[in-house]
Tab-separated table of C-alpha atoms and ligand atoms in Angstrom:
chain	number	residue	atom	x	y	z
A	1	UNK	CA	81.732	23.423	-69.656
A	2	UNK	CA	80.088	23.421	-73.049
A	3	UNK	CA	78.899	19.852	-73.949
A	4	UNK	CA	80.069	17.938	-77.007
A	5	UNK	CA	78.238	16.807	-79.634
A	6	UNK	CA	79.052	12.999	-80.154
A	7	UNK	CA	80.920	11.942	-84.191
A	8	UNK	CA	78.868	10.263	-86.321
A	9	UNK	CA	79.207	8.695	-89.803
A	10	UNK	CA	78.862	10.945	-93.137
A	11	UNK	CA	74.865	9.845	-93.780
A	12	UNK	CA	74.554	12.955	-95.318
A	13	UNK	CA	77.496	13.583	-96.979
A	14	UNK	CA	77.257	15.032	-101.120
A	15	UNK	CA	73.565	16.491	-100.341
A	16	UNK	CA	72.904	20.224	-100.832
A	17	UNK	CA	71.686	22.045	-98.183
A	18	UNK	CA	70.227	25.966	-97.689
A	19	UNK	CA	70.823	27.614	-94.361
A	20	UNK	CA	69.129	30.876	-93.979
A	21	UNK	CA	70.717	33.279	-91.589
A	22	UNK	CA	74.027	30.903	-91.448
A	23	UNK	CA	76.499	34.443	-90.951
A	24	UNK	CA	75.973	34.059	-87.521
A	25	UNK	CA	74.898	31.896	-84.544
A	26	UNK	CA	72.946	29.395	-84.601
A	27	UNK	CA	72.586	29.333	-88.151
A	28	UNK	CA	76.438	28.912	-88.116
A	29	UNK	CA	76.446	26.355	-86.389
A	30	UNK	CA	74.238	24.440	-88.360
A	31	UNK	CA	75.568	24.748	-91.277
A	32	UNK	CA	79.494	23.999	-89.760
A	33	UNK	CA	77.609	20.710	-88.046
A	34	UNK	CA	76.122	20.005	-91.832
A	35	UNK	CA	79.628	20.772	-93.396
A	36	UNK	CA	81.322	18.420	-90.917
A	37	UNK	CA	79.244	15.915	-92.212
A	38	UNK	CA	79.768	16.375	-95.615
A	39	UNK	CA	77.059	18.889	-96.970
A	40	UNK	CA	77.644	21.656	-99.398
A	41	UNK	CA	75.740	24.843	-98.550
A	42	UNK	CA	74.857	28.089	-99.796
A	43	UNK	CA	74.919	30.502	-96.987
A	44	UNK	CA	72.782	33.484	-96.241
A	45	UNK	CA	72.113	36.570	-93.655
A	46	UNK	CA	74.242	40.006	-93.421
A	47	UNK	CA	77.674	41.021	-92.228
A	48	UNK	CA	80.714	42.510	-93.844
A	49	UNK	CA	81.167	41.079	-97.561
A	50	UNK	CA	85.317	39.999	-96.350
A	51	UNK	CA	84.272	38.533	-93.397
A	52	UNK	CA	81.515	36.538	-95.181
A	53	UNK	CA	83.946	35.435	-97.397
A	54	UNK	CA	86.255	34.511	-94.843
A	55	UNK	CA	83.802	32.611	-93.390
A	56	UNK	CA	83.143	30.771	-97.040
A	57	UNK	CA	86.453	30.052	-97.839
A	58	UNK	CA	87.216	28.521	-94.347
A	59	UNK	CA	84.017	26.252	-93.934
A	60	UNK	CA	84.670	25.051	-97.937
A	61	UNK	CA	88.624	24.442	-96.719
A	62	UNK	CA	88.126	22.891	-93.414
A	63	UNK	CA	85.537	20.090	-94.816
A	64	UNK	CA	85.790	19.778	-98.156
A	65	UNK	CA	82.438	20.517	-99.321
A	66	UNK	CA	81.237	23.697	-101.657
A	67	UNK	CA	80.039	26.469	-100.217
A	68	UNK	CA	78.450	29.626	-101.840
A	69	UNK	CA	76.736	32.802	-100.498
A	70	UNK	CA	73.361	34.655	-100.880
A	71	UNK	CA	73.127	38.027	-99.715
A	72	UNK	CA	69.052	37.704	-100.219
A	73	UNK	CA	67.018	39.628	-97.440
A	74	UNK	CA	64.491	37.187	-95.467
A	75	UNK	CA	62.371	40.102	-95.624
A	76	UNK	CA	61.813	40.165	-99.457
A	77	UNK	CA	60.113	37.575	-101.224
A	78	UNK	CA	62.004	38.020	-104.463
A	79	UNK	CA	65.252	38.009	-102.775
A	80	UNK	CA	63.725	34.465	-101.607
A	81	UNK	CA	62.775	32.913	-104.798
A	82	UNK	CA	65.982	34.104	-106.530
A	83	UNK	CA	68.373	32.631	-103.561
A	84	UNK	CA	66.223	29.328	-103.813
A	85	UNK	CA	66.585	29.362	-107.485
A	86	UNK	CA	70.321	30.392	-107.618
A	87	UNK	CA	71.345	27.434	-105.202
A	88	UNK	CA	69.456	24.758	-106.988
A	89	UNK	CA	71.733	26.179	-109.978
A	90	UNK	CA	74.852	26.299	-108.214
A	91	UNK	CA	74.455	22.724	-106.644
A	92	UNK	CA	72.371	21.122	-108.469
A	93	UNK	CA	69.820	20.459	-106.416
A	94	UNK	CA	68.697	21.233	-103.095
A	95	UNK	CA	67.961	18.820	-100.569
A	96	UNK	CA	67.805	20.621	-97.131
A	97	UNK	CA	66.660	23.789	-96.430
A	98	UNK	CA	67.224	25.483	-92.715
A	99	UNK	CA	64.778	28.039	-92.086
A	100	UNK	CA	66.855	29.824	-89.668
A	101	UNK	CA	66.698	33.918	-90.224
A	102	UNK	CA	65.205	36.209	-87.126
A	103	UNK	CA	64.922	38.745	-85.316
A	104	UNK	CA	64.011	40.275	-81.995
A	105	UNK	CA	62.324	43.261	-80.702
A	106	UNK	CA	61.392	43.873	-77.318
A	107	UNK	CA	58.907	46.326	-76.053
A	108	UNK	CA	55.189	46.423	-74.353
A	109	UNK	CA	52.446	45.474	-77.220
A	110	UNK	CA	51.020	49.210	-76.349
A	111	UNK	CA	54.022	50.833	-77.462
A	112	UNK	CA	55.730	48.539	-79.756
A	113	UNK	CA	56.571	50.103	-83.280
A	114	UNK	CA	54.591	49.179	-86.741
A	115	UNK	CA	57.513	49.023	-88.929
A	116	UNK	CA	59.090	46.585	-86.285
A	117	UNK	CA	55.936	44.337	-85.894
A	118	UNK	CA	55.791	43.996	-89.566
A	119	UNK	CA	59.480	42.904	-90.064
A	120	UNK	CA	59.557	40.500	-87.305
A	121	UNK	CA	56.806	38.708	-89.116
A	122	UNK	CA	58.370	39.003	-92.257
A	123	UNK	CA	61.556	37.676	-91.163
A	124	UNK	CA	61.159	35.538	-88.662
A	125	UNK	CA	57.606	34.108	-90.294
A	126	UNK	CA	57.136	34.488	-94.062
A	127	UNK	CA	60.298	34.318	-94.672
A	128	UNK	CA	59.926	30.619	-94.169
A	129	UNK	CA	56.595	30.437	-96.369
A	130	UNK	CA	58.384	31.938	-98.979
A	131	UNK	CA	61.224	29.764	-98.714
A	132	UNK	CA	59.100	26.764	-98.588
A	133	UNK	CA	57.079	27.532	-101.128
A	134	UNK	CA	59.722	27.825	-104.061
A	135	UNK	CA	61.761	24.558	-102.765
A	136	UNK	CA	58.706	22.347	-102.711
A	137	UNK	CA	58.081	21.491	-106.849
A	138	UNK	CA	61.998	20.886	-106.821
A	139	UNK	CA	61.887	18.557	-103.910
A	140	UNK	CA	59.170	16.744	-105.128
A	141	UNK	CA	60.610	16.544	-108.476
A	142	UNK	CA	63.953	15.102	-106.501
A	143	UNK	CA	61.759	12.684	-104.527
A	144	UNK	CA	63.501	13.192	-101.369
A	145	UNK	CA	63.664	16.957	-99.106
A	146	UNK	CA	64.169	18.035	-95.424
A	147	UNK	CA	62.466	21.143	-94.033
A	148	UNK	CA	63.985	22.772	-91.030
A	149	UNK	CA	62.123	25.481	-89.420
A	150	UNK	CA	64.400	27.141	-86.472
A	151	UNK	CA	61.113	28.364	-84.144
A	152	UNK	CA	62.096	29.445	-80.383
A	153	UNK	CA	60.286	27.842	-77.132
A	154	UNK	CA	58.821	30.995	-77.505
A	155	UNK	CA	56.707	29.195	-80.329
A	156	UNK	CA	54.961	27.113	-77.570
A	157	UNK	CA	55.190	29.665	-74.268
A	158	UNK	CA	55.203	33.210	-74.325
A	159	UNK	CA	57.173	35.693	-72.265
A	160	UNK	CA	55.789	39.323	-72.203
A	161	UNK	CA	57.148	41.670	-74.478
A	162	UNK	CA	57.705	39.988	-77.118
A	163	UNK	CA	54.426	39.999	-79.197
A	164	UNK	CA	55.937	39.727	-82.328
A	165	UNK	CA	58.616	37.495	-81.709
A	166	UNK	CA	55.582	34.911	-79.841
A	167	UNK	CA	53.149	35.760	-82.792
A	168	UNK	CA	56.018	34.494	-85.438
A	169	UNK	CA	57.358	31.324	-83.686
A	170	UNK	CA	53.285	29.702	-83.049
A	171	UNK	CA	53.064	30.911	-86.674
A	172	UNK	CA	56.170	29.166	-87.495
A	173	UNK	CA	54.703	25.676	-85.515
A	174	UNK	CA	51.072	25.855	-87.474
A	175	UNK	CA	53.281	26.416	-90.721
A	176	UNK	CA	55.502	23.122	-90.141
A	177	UNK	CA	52.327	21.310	-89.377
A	178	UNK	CA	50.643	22.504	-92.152
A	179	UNK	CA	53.311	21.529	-94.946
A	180	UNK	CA	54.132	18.312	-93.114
A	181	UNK	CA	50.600	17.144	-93.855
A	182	UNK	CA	50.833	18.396	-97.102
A	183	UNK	CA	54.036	16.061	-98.020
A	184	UNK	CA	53.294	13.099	-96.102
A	185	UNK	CA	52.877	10.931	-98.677
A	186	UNK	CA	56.333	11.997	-100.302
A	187	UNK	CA	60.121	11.278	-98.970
A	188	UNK	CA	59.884	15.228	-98.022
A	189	UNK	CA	59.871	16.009	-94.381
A	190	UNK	CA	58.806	19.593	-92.520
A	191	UNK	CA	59.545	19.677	-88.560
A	192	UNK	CA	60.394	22.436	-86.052
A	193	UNK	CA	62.967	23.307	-83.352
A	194	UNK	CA	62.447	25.029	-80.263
A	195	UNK	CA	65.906	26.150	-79.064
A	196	UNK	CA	65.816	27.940	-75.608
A	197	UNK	CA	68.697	30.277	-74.830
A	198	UNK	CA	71.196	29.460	-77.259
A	199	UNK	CA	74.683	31.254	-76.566
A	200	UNK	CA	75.027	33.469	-79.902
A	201	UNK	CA	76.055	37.241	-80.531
A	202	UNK	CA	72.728	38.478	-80.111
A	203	UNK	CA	72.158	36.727	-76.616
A	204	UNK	CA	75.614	37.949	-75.480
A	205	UNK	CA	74.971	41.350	-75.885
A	206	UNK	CA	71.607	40.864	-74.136
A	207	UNK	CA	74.153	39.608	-71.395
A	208	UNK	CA	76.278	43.175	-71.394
A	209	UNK	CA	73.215	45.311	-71.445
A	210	UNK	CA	71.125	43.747	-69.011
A	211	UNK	CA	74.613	43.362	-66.210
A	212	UNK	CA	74.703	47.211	-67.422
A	213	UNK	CA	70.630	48.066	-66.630
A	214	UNK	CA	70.888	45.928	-63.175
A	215	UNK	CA	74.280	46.671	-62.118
A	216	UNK	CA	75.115	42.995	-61.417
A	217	UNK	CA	78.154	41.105	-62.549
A	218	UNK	CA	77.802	39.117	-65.529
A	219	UNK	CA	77.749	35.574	-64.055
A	220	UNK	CA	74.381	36.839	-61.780
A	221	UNK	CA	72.757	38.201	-64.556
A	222	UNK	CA	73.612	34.934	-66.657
A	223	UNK	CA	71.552	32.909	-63.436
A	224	UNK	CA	69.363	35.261	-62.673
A	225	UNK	CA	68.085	37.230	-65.109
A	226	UNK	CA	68.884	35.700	-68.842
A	227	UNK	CA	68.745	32.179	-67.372
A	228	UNK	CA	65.889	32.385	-64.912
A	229	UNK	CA	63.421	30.352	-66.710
A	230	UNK	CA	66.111	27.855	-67.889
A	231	UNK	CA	66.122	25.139	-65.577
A	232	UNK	CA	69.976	23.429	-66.364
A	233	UNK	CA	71.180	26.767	-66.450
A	234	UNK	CA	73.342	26.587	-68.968
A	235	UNK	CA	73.189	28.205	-72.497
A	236	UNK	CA	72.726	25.500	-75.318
A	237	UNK	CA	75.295	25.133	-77.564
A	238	UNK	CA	74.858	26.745	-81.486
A	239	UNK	CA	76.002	22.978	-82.326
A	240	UNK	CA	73.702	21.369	-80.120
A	241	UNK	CA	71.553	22.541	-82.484
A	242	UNK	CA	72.976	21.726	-85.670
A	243	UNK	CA	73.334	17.980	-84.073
A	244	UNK	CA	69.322	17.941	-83.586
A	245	UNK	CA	69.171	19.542	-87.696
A	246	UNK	CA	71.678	16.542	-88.816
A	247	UNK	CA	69.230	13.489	-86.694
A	248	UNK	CA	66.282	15.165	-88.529
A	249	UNK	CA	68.050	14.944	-91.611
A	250	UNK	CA	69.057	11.249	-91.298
A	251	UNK	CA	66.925	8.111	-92.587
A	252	UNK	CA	66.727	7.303	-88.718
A	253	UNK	CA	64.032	10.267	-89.249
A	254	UNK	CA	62.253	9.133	-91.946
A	255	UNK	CA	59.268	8.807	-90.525
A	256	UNK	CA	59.229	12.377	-88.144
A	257	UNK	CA	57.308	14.981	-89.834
A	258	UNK	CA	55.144	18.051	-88.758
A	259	UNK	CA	56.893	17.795	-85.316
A	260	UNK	CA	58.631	20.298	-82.945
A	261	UNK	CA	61.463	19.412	-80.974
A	262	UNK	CA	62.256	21.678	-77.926
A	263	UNK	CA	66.045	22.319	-76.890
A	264	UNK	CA	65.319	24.504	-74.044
A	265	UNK	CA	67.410	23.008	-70.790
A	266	UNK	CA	63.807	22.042	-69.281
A	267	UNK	CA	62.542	25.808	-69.917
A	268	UNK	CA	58.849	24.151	-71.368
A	269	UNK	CA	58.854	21.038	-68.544
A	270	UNK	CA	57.560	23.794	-66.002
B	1	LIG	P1	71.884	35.997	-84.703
B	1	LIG	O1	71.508	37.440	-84.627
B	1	LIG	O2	73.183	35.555	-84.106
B	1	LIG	O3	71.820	35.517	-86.224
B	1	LIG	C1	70.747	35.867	-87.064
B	1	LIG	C2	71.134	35.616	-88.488
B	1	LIG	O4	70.029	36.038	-89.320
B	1	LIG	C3	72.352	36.438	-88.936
B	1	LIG	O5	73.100	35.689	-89.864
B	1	LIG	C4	71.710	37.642	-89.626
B	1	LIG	O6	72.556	38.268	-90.582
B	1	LIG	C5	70.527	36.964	-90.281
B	1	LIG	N1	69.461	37.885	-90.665
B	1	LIG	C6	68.806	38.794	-89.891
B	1	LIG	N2	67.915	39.474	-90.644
B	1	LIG	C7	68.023	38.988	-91.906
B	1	LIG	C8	67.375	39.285	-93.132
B	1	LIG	N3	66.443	40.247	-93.243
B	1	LIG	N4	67.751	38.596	-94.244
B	1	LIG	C9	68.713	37.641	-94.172
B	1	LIG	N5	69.358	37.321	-93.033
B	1	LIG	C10	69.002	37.992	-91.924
B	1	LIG	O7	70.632	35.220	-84.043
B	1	LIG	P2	70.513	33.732	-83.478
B	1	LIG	O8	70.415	33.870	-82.008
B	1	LIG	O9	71.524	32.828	-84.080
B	1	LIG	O10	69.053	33.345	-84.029
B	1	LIG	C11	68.863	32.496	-85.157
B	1	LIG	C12	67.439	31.938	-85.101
B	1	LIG	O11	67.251	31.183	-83.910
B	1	LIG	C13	66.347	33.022	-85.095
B	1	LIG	O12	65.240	32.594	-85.869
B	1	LIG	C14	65.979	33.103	-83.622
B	1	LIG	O13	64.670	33.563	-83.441
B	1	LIG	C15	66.121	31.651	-83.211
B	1	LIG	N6	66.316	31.441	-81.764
B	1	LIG	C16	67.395	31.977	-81.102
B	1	LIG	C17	67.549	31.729	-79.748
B	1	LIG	C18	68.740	32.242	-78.960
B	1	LIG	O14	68.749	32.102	-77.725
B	1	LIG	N7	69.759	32.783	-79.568
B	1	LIG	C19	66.594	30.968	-79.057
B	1	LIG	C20	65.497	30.464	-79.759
B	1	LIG	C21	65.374	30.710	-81.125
């Protein structure tokens, strides 16, 4: 049974808040977690333009917040600056920022492709230096700002196959640290989170594939394979890790900064 995350007063509500990535998954869920409370948000990442705008219209409905769309790619830097810039114009400001874009390729380091190395890094890395970067003079200028970087455990342990993807997210953690000591004597925060498996579309097709490759019903591969170095074995909830977002963004976390916060059903207590 999926857990639920607990209701909690609007702390947060009328800020303006930047989810990157927020078409699907766990960016999703952030950013329905953020609207719950009260937060408008620009959302980004692909998909098809009516679906998107499905997705828009319903969040903006349900909660009663604004919510607009940037079609920027993580993987350009003037896509970045121009979706920063755009938001802080449709808002009026922009208070949070959820570096949440990524991607995943899996292969051995011997054989894994260029053009593939080089977007993974873009994406799931720079992306969020870019990002960063251009919100930074506007958060100062506000006096207040929350950075969310959406790393992996993978950004503290490594599993094989997955240079890239390991590179990124310990590029990601030296990043957060980095900027947090940078703004630590402003009201801006930068931390991390460290989500284990998180059920999303991208981990439930890794669910179909693998019961395909190992000719084992779903549930075993779930345990066995996807799950095997997930100690609760149970997927964490997209919400789950909106709820950790929304405690970072609270005054009750004032004083966290340049920290990383794992969500990983005991995956990093081995
Ligand atoms: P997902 O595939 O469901 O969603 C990824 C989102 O990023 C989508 O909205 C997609 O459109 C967007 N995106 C991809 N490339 C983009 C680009 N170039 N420009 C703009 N948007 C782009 O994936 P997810 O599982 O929700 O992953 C979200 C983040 O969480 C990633 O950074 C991932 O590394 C991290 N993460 C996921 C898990 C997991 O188990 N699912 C675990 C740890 C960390």
């Amino acid at each position: 049974m999926p857990t639920q995350t607990v209701e909690t007063p609007q702390i947060l509500r009328g800020k303006n808040a930047l989810v990157t990535g927020s078409t699907s998954g766990i960016g999703l869920g952030i950013a329905r977690v953020l609207a719950k409370e009260g937060v408008n948000l620009t959302l980004n990442g692909f998909g098809k333009a009516e679906e998107i705008e499905e997705l828009r219209r319903i969040l903006s409905a349900e909660y009663g917040v604004k919510v607009t769309y940037s079609p920027a790619d993580m993987s350009k830097p003037s896509d970045i600056r121009e979706m920063i810039s755009t938001s802080i114009r449709d808002h009026g400001s922009l208070d949070i920022l959820v570096n949440n874009a990524g991607i995943q390729h899996v292969s051995t380091v011997e054989e894994f492709p260029e053009e593939k190395w080089n977007a993974i890094l873009a994406i799931n890395l720079s992306s969020n230096f870019h990002a960063i970067k251009a919100v930074v003079p506007h958060m100062k200028e506000r006096g207040w700002g929350r950075i969310l970087n959406i790393a992996s455990v993978h950004g503290l342990v490594a599993s094989p196959f997955k240079s890239a993807y390991v590179a990124a997210k310990h590029g990601v953690l030296g990043l957060t640290k980095s900027v947090a000591l940078e703004l630590a004597d402003t009201a801006i925060t930068c931390n991390a989170i460290c989500p284990g498996y998180v059920r999303t579309p991208l981990v439930e097709n890794q669910i179909e594939q693998q019961a395909e490759a190992h000719k084992l019903p779903r549930e075993r591969v779930i345990r066995e394979v996807i799950l095997a170095a997930q100690p609760k074995k149970q997927f964490i909830e997209t919400e789950q890790i909106g709820a950790m977002v929304q405690f970072l963004c609270s005054p009750n976390a004032d004083a966290i900064t340049g920290s990383s916060f794992t969500v990983d059903g005991g995956w990093t207590a081995r």
